[in-house]
Coordinates of C-alpha atoms in Angstrom, one line a residue:
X715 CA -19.1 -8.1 35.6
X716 CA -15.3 -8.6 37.2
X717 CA -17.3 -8.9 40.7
X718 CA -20.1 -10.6 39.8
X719 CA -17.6 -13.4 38.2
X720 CA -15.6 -13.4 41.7
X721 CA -18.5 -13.8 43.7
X722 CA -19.3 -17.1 41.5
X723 CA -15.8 -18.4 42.0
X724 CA -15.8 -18.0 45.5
X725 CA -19.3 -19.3 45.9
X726 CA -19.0 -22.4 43.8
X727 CA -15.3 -23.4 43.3
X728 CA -12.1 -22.5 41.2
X729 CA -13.1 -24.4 38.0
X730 CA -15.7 -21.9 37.9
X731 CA -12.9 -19.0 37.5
X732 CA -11.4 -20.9 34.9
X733 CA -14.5 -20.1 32.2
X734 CA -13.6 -16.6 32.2
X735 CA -10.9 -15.3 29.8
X736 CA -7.5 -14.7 30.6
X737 CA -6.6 -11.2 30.3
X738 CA -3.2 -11.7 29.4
X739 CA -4.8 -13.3 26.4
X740 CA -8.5 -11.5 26.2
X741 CA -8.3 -9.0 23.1
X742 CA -12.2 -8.3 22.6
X743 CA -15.3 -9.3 24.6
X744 CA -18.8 -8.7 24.0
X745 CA -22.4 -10.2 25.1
X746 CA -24.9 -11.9 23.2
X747 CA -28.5 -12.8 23.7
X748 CA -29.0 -16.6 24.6
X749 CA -31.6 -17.7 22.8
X750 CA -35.6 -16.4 24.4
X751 CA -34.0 -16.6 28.4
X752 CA -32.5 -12.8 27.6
X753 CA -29.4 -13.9 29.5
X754 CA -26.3 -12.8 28.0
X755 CA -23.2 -15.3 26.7
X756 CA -19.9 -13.3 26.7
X757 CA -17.5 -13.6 23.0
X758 CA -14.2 -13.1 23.1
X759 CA -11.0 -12.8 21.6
X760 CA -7.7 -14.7 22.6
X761 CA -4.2 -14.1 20.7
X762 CA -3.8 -17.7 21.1
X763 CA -5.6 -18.1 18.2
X764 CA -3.0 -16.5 16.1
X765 CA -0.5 -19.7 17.8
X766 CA -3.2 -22.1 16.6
X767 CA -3.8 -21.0 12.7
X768 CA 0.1 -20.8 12.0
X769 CA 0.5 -24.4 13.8
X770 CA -2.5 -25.6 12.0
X771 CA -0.7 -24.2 8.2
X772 CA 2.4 -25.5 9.6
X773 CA 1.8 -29.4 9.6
X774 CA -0.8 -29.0 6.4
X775 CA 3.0 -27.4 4.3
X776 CA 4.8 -30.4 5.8
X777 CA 1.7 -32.6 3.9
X778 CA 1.3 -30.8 1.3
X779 CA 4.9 -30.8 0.6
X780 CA 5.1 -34.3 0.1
X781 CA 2.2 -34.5 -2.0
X782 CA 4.1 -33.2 -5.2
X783 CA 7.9 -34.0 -4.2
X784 CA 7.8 -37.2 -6.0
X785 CA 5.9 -35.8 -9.2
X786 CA 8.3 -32.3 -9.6
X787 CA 11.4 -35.1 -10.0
X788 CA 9.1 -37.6 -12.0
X789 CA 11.9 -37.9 -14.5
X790 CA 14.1 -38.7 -12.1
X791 CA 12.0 -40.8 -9.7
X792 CA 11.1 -43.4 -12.9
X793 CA 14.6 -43.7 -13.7
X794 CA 15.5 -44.8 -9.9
X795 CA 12.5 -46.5 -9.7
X796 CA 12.7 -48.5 -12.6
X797 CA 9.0 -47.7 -13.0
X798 CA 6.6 -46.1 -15.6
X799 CA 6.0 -42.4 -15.6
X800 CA 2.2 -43.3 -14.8
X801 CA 3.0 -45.1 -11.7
X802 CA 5.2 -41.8 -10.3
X803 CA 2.2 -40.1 -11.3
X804 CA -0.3 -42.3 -9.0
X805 CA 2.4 -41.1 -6.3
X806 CA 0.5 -37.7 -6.4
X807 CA -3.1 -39.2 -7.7
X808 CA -3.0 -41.7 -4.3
X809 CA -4.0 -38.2 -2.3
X810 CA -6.7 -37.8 -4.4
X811 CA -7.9 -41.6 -4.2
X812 CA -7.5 -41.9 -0.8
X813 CA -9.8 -38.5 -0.1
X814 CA -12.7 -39.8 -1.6
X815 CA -13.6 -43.2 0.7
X816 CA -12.1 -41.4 3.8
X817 CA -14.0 -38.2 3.9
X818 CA -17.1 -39.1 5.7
X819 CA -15.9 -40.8 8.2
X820 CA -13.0 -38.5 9.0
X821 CA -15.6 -35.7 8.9
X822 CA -17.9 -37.3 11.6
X823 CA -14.9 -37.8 13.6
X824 CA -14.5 -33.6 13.5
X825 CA -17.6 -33.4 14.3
X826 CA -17.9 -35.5 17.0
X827 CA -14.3 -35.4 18.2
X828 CA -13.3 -31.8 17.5
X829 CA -10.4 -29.8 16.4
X830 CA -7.6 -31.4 18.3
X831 CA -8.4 -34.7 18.1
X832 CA -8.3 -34.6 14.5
X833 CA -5.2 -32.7 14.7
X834 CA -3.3 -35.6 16.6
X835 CA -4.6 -38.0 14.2
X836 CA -3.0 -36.3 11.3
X837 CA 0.0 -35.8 12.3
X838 CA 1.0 -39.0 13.7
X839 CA -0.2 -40.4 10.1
X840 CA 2.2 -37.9 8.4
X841 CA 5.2 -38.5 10.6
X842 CA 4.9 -42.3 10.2
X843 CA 4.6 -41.7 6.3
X844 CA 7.4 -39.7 6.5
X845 CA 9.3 -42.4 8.5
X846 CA 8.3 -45.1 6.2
X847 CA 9.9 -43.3 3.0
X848 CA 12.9 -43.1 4.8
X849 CA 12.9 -46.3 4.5
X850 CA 12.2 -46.8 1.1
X851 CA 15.6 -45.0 -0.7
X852 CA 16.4 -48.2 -2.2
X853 CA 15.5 -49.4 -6.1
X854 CA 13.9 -52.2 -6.1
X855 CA 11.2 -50.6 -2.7
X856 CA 9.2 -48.5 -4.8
X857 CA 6.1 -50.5 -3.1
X858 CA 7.4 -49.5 0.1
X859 CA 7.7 -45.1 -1.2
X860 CA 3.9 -46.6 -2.4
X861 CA 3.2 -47.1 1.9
X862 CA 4.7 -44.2 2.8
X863 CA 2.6 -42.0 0.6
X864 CA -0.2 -43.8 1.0
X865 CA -0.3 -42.8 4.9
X866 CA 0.5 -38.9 4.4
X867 CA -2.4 -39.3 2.0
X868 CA -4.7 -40.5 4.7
X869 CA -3.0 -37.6 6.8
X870 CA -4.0 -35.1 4.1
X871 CA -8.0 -36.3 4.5
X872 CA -7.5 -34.8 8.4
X873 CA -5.9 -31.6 7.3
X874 CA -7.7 -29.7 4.4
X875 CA -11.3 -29.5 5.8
X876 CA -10.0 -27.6 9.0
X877 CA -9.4 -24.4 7.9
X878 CA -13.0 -23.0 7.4
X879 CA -13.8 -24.5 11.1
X880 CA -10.9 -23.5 12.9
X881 CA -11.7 -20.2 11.6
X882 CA -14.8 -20.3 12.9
X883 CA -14.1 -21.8 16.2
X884 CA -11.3 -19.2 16.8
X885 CA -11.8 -16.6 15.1
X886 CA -14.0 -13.1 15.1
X887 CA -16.7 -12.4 12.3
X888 CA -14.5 -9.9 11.0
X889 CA -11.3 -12.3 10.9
X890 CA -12.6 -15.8 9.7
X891 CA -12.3 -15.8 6.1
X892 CA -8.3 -14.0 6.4
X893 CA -8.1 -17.0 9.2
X894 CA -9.1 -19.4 6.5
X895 CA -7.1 -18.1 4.1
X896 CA -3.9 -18.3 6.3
X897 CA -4.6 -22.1 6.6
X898 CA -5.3 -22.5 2.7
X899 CA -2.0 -20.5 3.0
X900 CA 0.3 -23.5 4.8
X901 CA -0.7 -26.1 2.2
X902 CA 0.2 -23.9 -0.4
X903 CA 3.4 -23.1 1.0
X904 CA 4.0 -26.6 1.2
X905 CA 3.1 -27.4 -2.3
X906 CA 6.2 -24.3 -3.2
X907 CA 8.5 -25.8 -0.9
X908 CA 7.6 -29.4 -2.9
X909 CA 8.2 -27.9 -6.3
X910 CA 11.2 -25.7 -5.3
X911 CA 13.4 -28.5 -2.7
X912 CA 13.2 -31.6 -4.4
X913 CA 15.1 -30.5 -7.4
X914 CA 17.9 -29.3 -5.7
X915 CA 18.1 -32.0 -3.2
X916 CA 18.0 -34.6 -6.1
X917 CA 20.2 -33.7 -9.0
X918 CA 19.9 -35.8 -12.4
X919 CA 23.3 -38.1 -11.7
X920 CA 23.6 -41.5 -13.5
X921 CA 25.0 -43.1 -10.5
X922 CA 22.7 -45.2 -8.9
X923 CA 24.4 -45.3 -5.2
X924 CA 24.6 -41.6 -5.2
X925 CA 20.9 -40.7 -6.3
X926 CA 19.7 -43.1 -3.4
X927 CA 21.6 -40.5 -1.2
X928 CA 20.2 -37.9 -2.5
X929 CA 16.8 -39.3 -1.7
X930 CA 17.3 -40.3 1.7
X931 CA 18.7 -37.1 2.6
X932 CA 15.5 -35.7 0.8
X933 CA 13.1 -37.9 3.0
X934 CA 15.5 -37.3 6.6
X935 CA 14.5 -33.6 5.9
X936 CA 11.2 -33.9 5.9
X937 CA 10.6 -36.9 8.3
X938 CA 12.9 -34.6 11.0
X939 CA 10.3 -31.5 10.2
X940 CA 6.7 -33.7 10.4
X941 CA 8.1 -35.0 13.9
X942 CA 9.3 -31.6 15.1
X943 CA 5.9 -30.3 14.3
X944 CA 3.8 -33.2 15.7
X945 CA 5.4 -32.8 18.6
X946 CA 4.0 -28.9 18.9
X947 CA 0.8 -29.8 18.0
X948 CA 0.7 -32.0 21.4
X949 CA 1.9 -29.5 23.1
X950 CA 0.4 -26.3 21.9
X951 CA -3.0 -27.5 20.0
X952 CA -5.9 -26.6 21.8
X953 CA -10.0 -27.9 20.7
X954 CA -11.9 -24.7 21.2
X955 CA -11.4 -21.2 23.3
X956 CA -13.0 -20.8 26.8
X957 CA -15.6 -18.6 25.5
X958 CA -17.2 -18.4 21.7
X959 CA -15.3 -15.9 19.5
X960 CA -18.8 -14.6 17.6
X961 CA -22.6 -15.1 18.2
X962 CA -22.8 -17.6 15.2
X963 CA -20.6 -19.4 17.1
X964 CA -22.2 -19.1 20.4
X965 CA -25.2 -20.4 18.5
X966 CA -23.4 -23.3 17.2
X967 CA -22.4 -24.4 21.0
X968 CA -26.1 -24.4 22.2
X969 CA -26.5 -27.0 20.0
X970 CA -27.1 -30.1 21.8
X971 CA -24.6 -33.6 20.7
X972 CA -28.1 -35.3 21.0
X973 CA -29.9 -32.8 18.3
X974 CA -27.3 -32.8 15.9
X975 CA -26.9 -35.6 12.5
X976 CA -24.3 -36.2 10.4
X977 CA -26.3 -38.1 8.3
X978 CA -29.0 -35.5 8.2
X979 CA -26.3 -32.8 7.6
X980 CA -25.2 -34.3 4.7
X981 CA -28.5 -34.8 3.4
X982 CA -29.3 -31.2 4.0
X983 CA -26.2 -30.0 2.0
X984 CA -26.8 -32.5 -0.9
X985 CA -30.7 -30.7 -1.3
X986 CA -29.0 -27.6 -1.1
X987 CA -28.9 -26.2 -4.6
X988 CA -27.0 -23.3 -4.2
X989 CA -24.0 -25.6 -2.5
X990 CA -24.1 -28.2 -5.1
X991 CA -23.4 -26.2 -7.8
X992 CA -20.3 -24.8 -5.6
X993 CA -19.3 -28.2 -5.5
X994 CA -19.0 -28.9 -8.9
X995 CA -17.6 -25.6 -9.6
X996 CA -15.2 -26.2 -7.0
X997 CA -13.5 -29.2 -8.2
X998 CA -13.5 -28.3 -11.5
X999 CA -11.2 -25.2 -10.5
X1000 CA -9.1 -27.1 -7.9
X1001 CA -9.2 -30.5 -9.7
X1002 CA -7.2 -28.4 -13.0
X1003 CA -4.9 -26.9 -10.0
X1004 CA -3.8 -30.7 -9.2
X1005 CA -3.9 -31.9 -12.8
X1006 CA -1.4 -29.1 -13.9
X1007 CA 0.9 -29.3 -10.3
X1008 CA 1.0 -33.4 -11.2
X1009 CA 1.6 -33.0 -14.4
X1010 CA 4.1 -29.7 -14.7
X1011 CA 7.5 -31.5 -14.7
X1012 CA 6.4 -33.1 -17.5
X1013 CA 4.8 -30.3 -19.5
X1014 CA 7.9 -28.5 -19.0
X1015 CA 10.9 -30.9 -20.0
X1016 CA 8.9 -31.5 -23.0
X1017 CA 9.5 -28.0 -24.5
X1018 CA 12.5 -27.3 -22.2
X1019 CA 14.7 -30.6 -21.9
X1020 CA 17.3 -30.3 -19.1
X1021 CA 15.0 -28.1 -17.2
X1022 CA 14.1 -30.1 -14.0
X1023 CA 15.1 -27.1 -11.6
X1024 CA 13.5 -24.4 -13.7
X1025 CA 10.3 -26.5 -13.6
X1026 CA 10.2 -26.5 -10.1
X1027 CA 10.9 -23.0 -10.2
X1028 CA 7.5 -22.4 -12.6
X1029 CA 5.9 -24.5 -9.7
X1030 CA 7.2 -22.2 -7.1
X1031 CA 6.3 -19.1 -8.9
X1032 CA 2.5 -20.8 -9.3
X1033 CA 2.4 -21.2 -5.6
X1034 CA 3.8 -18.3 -3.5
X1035 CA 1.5 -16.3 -6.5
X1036 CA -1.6 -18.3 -5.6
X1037 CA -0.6 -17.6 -2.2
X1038 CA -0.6 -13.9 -2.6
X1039 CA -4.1 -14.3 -3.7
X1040 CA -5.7 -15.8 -1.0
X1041 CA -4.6 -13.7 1.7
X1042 CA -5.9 -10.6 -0.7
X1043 CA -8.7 -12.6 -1.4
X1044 CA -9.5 -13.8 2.4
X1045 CA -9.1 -9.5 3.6
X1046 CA -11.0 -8.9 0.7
X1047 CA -13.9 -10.7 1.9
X1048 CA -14.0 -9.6 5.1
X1049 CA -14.0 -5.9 3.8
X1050 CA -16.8 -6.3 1.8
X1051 CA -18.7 -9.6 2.6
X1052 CA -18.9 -10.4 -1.4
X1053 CA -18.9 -13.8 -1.7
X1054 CA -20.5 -14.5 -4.6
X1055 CA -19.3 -11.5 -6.9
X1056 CA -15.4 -12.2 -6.2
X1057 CA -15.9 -16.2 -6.5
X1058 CA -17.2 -15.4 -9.8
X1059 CA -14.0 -12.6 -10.9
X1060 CA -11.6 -14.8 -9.5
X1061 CA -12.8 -17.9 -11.5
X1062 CA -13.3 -15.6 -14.7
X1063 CA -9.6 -14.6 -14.5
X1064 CA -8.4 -18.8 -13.4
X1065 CA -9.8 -19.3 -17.4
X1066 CA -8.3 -16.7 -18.7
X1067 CA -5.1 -17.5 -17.1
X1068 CA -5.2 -20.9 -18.2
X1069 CA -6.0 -19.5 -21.7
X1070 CA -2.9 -17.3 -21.9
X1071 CA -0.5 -20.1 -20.0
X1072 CA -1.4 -23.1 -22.6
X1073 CA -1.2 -20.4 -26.0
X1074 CA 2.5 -19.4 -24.9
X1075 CA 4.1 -22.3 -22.9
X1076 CA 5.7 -23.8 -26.6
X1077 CA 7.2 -19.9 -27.1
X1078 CA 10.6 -21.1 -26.2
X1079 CA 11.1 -18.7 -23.6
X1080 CA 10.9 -19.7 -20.1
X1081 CA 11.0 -16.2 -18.6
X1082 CA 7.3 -16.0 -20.4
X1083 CA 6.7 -19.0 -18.7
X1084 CA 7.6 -17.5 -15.5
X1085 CA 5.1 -14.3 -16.3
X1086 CA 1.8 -16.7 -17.0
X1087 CA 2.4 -19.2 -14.8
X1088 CA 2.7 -16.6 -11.8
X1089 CA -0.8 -15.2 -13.3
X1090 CA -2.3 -18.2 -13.0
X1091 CA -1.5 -19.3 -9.8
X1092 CA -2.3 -16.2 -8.5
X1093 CA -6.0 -16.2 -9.3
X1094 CA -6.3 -20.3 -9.4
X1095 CA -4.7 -20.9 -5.8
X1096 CA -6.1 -17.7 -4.9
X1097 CA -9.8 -19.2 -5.4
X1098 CA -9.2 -21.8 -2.6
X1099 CA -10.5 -19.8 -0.1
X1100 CA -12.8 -18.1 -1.4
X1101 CA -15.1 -21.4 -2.1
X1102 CA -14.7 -22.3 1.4
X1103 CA -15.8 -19.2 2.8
X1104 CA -18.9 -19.1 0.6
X1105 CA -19.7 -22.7 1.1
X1106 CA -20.0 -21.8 5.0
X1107 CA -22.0 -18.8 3.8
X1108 CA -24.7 -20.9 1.7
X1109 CA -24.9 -23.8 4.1
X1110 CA -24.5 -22.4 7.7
X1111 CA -25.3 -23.5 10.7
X1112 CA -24.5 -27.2 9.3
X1113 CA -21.0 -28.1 10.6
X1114 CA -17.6 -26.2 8.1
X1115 CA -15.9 -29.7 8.3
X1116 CA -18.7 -31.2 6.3
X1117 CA -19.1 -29.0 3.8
X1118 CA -15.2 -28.1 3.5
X1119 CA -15.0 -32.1 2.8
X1120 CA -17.9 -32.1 0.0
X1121 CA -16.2 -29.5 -1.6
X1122 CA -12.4 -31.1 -1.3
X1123 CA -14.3 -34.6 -2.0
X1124 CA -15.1 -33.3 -5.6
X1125 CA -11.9 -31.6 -5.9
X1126 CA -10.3 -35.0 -5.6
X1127 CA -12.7 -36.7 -7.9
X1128 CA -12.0 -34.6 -10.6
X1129 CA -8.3 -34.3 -9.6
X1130 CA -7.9 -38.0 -10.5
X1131 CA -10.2 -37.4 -13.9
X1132 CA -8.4 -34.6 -15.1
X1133 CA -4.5 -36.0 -14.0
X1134 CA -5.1 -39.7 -15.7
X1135 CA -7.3 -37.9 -19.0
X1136 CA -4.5 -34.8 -19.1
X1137 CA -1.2 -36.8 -19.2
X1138 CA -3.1 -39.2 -22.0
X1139 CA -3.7 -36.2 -24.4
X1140 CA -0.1 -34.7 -23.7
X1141 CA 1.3 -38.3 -24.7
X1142 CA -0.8 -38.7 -28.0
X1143 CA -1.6 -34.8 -29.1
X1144 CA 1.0 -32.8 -26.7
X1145 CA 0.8 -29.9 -23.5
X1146 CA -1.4 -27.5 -25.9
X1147 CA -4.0 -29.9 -26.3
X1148 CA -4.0 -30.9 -22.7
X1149 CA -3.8 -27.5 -21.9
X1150 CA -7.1 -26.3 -23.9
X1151 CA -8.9 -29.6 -22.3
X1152 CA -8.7 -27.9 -19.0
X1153 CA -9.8 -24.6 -20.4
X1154 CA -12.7 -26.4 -21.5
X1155 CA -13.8 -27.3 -18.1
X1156 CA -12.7 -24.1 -16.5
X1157 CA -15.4 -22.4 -18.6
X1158 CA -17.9 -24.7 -17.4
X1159 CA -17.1 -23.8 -13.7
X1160 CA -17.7 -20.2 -14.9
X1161 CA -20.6 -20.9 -16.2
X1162 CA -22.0 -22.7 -12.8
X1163 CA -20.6 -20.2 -10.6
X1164 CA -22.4 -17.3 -12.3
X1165 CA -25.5 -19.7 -11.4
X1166 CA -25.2 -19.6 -7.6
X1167 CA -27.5 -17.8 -6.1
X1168 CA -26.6 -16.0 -3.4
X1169 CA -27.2 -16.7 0.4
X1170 CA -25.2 -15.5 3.4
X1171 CA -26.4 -17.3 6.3
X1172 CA -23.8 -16.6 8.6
X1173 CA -23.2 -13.3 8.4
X1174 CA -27.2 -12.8 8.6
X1175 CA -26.8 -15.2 12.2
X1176 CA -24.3 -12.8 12.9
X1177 CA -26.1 -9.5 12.5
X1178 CA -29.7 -10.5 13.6
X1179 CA -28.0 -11.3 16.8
X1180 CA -26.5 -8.0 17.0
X1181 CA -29.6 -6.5 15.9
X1182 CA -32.0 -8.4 19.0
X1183 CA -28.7 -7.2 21.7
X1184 CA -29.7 -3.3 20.0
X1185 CA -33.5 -3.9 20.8
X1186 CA -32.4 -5.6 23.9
X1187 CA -30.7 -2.8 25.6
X1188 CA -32.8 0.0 23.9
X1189 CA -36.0 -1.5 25.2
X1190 CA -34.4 -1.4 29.0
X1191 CA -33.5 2.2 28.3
X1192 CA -37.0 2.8 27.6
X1193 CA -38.0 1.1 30.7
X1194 CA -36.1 3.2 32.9
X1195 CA -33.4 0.9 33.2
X1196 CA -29.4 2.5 33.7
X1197 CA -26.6 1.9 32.0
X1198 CA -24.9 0.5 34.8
X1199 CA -28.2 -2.0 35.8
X1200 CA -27.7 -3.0 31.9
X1201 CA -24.2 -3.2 32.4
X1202 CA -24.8 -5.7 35.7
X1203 CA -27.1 -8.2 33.9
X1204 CA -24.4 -9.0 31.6
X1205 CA -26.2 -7.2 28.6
X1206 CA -22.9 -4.9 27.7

């Protein structure tokens, strides 16, 4: 094959040489069937794509991260503000609102555009926020915090429906859903960094001059970060590999541009039974994750005054727990392929979290706060990935943007819902009441889950392929063909 790839660079020019992988880089390669010719395509590996995840979760944690730094410091934010609690909270619901409009046409873009397009995009939206709120350290500019916020938000529509497609893009069968995982595992990590930095950045002082300082020194931080980063994502971000990483993916690139609609893609998913009740499920679990992130400085101070640092802490301990479950959650699934069963475990054991968090949070001790907080995360955050994965599962070979944004779509929705209808109940009945409002809805999702019926598309791509490259070379056997002559027509 290294000859016969020679012979075609010689024959019909360099760029021809540069569609084979590097071997510095090359860690697997294999040959698929292409389609009724018999010709082979070759897969491969590249450790690049290990550079690519980890810069991929590094500008979604510099996002995320400002997504709950204003709501962690809520108390303090109204005070230098001079606003209503409700309008700190719209700081963190403006992510959610913004999602909802922008989705479609930011996921025609990734489909159209690619990857790195998309990438670019995003960060240069996040870095301007963050620029913007640098700006905005003064009382009476709350409006301009508002701008700021409002273009990381529009940043944030860019970022969370990659992960499931640069997974597949990059990544072997074997390796997507720990790939996904690891970018659910950067916004995560920002959303600990946003509970745990802002309180100790911005104490509670009285003096006016010196809490603007505070917050300036907050926003310089993370303005300096989003540039660093936006600046390696020129640099280092690349659209695709030179050669598909799986044969569901090297199905996916015979596609033609001119065969493919978005319109008839979404279409497809919305008939899609299966999927819609993912959907729903979805953003019942993840919309109670944003309600309860929003909301947690001010569930806390309420039964713990003087706490502000402690409830970031809680945050934290949500977060890096959460995080812990969706790298065991995304290995898990590649072990075993269960989609449906651990969807449904995990989601079992969010509710019963939930239960146990809202029936001991008015105990008076915070280190019990600490314990069920931590559980909850764990299997809440943890399910992020895990829907994902099986949405690409039930609705394969239509594009992982567009069903990634469905599912983050309805996530947003009832984000919003459960935010504005959660911080109402706390304010008239208190946290437990909240609290059991969520649990409500946390059994429905249960409920829907358990209703999914099963359908793994992609890994069934994956092994008929591997099944018709087994028939392939066993019928040349047969024929009299040798190992080496198989080897030579690219079929090994």
């Amino acid at each position: 094959m290294g000859d016969r790839r020679a012979q075609d660079a010689k024959e019909n020019g360099p760029h021809l040489a540069l569609t084979a992988p590097n071997p510095a880089e090359q860690v697997e390669c294999s040959s698929i069937p292409n389609g009724d010719s018999g010709s082979a395509l070759t897969t491969s590996l590249y450790k690049k794509r290990w550079a690519i995840v980890f810069l991929f979760s590094s500008y979604s944690l510099s996002n995320a991260y400002q997504w709950i730094q204003y709501g962690i410091i809520s108390n303090i934010i109204v005070k230098f503000y001079t606003v209503e609690a409700f309008a700190v909270d719209w700081l963190s619901m403006i992510y959610m609102l913004t999602y909802i409009p922008f989705i479609f046409p930011v996921t025609w873009l990734l489909d159209k555009k690619g990857l790195r397009v998309t990438a670019l995009v995003a960060n240069a939206l996040n870095c301007a926020g963050t620029w913007i709120k640098v700006a905005s350290a003064k009382p009476e500019l709350f409006w301009v915090t508002m701008v700021g916020q409002l273009l990381s938000s529009l940043a944030q529509v860019f970022i969370l429906g990659m992960p499931a497609r640069l997974a597949s893009v990059w990544f072997g069968a074997d390796e997507v859903s720990t790939a996904c995982s690891i970018g659910v595992f950067g916004n995560q990590m920002g959303i600990a960094i946003g509970f745990l930095v802002p309180p100790i950045l911005v104490p509670n002082v009285d003096d006016m001059t010196e809490l603007a300082y505070h917050i300036r020194i907050m926003f310089y931080i993370s303005a300096g970060v989003a540039t660093f980063i936006f600046v390696l994502v020129i640099i280092v971000f690349q659209e695709r590999p030179e050669l598909p990483p799986t044969q569901a993916q090297a199905q996916a690139r015979s596609i033609q541009p001119d065969e493919y609609s978005y319109m008839a893609s979404i279409f497809r998913l919305l008939r899609n039974k299966p999927f819609m009740l993912l959907v729903v499920s979805y953003g019942l679990n993840v919309g109670c994750f944003y309600a309860i992130s929003t909301l947690l400085n001010r569930m806390i101070i309420e039964h713990y005054p003087g706490e502000e640092v402690n409830a970031g802490r809680i945050g934290l301990t949500i977060v890096i727990a959460g995080m812990a479950g969706s790298l065991i959650c995304g290995i898990w699934l590649d072990k075993t392929k269960t989609y449906k069963q651990t969807t449904l475990v995990v989601y079992v054991l969010s509710l019963v979290g939930m239960l146990v968090y809202a029936f001991t949070l008015n105990l008076g001790h915070l280190w019990v706060v600490f314990v069920t907080a931590g559980v909850l995360g764990f299997f809440m955050t943890g399910y992020l990935p895990l829907g994902f994965e099986f949405a690409v599962e039930l609705t394969y070979p239509e594009s992982e943007g567009t069903s990634s944004g469905l599912l983050n779509c309805s996530a947003q929705i009832f984000g919003i819902i459960f935010t504005i209808s959660q911080g109402k109940i706390i304010d008239k009945w208190g946290t437990l009441a909240g609290n059991i409002f969520l649990c409500i809805f946390l059994l429905i999702g249960t409920v829907m889950t358990g209703l999914i019926k099963s359908d793994l598309r992609r890994q069934k791509a994956n092994q008929q392929t591997e099944v018709q490259t087994v028939s392939k070379i066993t019928a040349d056997l047969e024929g009299g063909a040798s190992p080496p002559e198989i080897l030579k027509e690219g079929k090994l």
